[in-house]
C-alpha positions in Angstrom: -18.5 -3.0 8.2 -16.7 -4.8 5.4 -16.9 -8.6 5.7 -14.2 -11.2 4.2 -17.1 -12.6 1.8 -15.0 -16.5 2.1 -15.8 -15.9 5.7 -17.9 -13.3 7.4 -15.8 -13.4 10.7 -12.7 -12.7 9.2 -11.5 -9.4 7.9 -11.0 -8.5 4.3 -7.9 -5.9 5.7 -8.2 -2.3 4.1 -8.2 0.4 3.6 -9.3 -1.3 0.1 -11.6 -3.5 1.6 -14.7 -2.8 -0.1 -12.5 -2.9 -3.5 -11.2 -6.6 -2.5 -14.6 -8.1 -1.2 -16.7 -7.0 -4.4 -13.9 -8.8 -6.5 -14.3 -11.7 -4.0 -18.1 -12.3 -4.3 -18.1 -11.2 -7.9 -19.4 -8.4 -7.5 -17.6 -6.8 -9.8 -14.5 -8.2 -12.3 -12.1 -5.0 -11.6 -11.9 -2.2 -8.6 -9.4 0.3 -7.6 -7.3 0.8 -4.7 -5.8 3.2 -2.9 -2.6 2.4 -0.9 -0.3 4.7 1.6 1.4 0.9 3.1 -0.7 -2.4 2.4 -4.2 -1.0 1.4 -4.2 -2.6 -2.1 -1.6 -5.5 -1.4 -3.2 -6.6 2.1 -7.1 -6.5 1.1 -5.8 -8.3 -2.3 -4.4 -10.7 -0.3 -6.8 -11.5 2.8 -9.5 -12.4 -0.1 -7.5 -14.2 -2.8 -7.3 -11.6 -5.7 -4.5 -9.7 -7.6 -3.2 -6.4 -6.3 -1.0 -3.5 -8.1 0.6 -1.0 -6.3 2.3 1.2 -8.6 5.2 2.8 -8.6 4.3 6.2 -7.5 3.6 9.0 -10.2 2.8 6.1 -12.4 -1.0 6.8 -11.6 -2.8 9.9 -11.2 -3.8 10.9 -7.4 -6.4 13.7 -8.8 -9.6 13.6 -7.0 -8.6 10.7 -4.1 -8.7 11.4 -0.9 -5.0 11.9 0.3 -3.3 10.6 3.2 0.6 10.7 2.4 1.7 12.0 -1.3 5.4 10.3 -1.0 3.7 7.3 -0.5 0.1 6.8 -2.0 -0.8 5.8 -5.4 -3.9 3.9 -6.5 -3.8 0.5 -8.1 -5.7 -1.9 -9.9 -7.3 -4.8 -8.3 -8.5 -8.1 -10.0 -9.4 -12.1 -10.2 -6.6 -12.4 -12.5 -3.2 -10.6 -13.4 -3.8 -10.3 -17.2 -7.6 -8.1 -15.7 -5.3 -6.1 -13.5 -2.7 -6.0 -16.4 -5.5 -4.3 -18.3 -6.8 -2.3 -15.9 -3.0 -0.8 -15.1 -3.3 0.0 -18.9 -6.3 2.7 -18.2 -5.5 4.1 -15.2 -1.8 5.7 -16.1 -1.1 9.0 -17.7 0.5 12.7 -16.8 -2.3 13.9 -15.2 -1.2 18.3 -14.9 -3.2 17.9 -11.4 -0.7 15.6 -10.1 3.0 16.7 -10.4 4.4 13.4 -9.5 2.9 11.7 -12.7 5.7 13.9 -14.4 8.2 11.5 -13.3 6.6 8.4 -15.4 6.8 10.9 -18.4 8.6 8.4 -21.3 8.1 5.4 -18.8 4.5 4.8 -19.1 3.2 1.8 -20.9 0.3 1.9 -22.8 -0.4 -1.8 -22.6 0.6 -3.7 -20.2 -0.8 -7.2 -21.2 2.3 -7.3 -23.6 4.1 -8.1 -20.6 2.2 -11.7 -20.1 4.7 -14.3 -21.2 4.1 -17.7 -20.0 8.3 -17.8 -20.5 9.0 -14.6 -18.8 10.5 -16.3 -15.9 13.3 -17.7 -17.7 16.8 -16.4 -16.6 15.0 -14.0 -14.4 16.9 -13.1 -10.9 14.4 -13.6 -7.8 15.4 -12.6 -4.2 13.7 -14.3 -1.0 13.6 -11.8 1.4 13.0 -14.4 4.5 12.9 -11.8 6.9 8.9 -11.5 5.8 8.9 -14.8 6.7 7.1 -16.6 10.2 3.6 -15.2 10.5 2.3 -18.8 9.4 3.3 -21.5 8.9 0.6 -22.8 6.4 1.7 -19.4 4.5 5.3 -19.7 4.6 4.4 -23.4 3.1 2.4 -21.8 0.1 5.1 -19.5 -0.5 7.9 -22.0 -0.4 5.9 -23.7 -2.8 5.4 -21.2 -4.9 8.8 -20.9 -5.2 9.5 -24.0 -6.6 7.4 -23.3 -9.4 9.4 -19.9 -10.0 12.5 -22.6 -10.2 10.7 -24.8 -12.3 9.5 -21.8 -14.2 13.2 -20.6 -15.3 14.1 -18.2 -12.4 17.1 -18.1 -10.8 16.1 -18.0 -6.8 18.7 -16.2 -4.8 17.4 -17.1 -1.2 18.2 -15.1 1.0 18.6 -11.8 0.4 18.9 -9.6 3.6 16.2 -7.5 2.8 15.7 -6.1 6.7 12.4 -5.7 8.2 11.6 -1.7 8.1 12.6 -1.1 12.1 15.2 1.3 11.0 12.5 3.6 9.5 8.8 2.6 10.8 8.8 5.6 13.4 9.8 8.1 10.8 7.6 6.5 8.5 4.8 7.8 10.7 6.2 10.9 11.5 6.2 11.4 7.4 2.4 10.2 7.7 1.4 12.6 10.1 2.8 15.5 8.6 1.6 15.0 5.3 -1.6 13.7 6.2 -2.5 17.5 7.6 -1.0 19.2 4.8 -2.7 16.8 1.9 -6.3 16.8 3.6 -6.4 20.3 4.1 -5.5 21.2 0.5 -8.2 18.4 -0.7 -10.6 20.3 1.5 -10.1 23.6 0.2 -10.5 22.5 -3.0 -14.1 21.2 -2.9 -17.0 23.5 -4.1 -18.0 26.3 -2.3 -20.5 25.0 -0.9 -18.6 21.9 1.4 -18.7 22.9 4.9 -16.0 20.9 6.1 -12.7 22.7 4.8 -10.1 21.3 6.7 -9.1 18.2 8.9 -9.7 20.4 11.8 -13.0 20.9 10.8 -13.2 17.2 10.0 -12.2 16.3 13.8 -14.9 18.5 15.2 -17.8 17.1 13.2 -16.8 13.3 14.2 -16.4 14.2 17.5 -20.1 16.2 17.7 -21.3 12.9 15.9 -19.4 10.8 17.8 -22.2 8.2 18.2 -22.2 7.6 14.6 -19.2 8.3 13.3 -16.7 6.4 15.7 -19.1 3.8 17.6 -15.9 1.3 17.5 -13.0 3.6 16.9 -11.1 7.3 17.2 -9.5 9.2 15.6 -6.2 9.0 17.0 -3.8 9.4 14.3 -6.0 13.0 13.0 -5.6 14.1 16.2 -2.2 13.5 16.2 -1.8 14.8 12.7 -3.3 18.2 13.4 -1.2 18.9 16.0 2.1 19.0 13.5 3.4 21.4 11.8 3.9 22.5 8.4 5.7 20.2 5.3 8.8 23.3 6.0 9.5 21.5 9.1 13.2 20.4 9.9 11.1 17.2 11.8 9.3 16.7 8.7 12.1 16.6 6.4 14.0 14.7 8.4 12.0 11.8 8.5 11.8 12.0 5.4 15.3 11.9 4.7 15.8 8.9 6.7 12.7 6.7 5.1 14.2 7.5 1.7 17.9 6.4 3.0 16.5 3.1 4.6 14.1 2.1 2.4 15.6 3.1 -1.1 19.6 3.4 -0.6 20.3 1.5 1.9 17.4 -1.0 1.5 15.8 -2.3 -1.7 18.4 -0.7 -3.9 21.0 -1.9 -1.8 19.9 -5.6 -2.4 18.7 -5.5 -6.1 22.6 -4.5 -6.9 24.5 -6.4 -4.6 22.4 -9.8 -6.2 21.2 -8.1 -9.6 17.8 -9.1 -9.3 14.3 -8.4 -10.9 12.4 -8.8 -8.1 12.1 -9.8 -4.8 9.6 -12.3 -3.6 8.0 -12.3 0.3 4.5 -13.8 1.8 2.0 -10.5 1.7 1.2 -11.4 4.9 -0.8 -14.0 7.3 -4.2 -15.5 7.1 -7.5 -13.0 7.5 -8.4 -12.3 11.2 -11.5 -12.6 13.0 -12.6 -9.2 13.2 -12.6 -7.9 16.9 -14.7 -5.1 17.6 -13.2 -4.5 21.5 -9.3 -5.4 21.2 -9.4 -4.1 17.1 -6.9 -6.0 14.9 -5.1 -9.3 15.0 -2.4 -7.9 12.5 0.3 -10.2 12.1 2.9 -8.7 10.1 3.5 -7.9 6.5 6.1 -7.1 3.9 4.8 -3.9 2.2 6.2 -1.3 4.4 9.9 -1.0 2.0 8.0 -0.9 -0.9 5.4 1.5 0.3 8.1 3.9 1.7 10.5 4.0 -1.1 7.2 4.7 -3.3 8.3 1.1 -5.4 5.5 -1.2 -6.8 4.4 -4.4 -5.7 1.7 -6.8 -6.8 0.3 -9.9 -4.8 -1.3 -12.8 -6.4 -3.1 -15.4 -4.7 
């Protein structure tokens, strides 16, 4: 069990969580990520560091453990955003075992810290997207204040924008999940050596469940259960769920609001405070803001 290291009740979020804590209790000065929706940006955020999630393609997904391709990249994680700046710098590349990396081909920076300019702010359009907005009150102070210092910094704040919250695409978004999750594990299996017993997910749900005492002594394994029981990626279910997160979230979503107010960015609280961890009831989740950015495959960072 990963512990929030600034409080060993709370939770450090995940699925990063180890990569978050270790930056936390300096462990470590970098880590690396993994995200599908929140599990670099959330972790980042419940313990106070910087968080990446790239665009996806910009990173290679070689050798990680899959759950959704349309959505998960891996991401650098830092103290500081000039370490995860450098960091960023490492970790892209066309990588021939990852066909989506060919879409960053001419895009890729080799150096990100030359981004880093005290004065970058100036003239820059910033969207509030106050929809994120209510989880906490001592957040929604922090980020109003933050604000303030993007004003002070230059930026031109364009609050609100009517960035909606994902309910026009969070079922689909699982459907999407389910589906791919299946089809991504089971060609990660069959790639391992020879050797590797376990060759597919339905292998993987009959080993928990014969070592069920130490595999899931506070959890299931709902959503594999669920997964194995879809179909394949030709599926008309599949693809059009698909279709419908990339509508909502890219068309008629981010896209929609970047044009209509010509912005850079757009600016919402990560999420709430950390949460006792809870054993019986699992988690207190409150809410967060990385599901449109994790669905159109965008990038996001959060800073502390």
């Amino acid at each position: 069990l990963t512990r929030n290291p600034y409080s060993l009740d709370r939770n450090p979020c995940g699925s990063s969580s180890g990569s978050g804590a270790s930056i936390a209790s300096n462990l470590c000065a970098v880590a690396i990520g993994t995200e599908t929706d929140g599990s670099v940006v959330c972790p980042a955020s419940t313990t106070g560091i910087v968080g990446i999630k790239p665009t996806v393609g910009l990173v290679s997904r070689a050798g990680i453990i899959p759950i959704a391709h349309s959505q998960d990249p891996a991401g650098p994680m830092a103290r500081t955003v000039s370490d995860a700046a450098i960091l960023l710098s490492a970790l892209t590349g066309i990588d021939p075992r990852d066909a989506a990396t060919q879409k960053s081909r001419g895009r890729i920076q080799t150096d990100y810290t030359r981004f880093l300019d005290p004065n970058g702010l100036k003239g820059m359009r910033i969207g509030i997207a106050r929809k994120y907005f209510g989880y906490s009150d001592k957040v929604d102070k922090l980020i109003d204040d933050a604000i303030d210092v993007l004003k002070r910094s230059g930026a031109i704040v364009i609050d609100p924008v009517g960035l909606e919250a994902p309910k026009a695409y969070e079922a689909t978004e699982l459907e999407v999940l389910l589906y791919e999750f299946k089809a991504d594990l089971n060609k990660y299996l069959a790639g391992l050596a020879p050797n590797i017993r376990v060759r597919s997910m339905k292998d993987v749900i009959e080993f928990n469940e014969k070592n069920r005492q130490r595999e899931m002594p506070f959890f299931g394994q709902e959503l594999m259960i669920q997964s194995q029981a879809k179909g394949p990626l030709s599926s008309p279910a599949y693809r059009k769920a698909l279709q419908n997160n990339l509508l909502k979230s890219r068309t008629e979503g981010i896209d929609a609001v970047v044009i209509k107010h010509r912005l850079d960015a757009i600016v919402a609280p990560t999420g709430g405070p950390a949460w006792t961890t809870d054993l019986i009831n699992g988690d207190h989740f409150t809410g967060s803001s990385s599901t449109p950015a994790a669905v159109a495959g965008y990038p996001a960072i959060t800073v502390p």
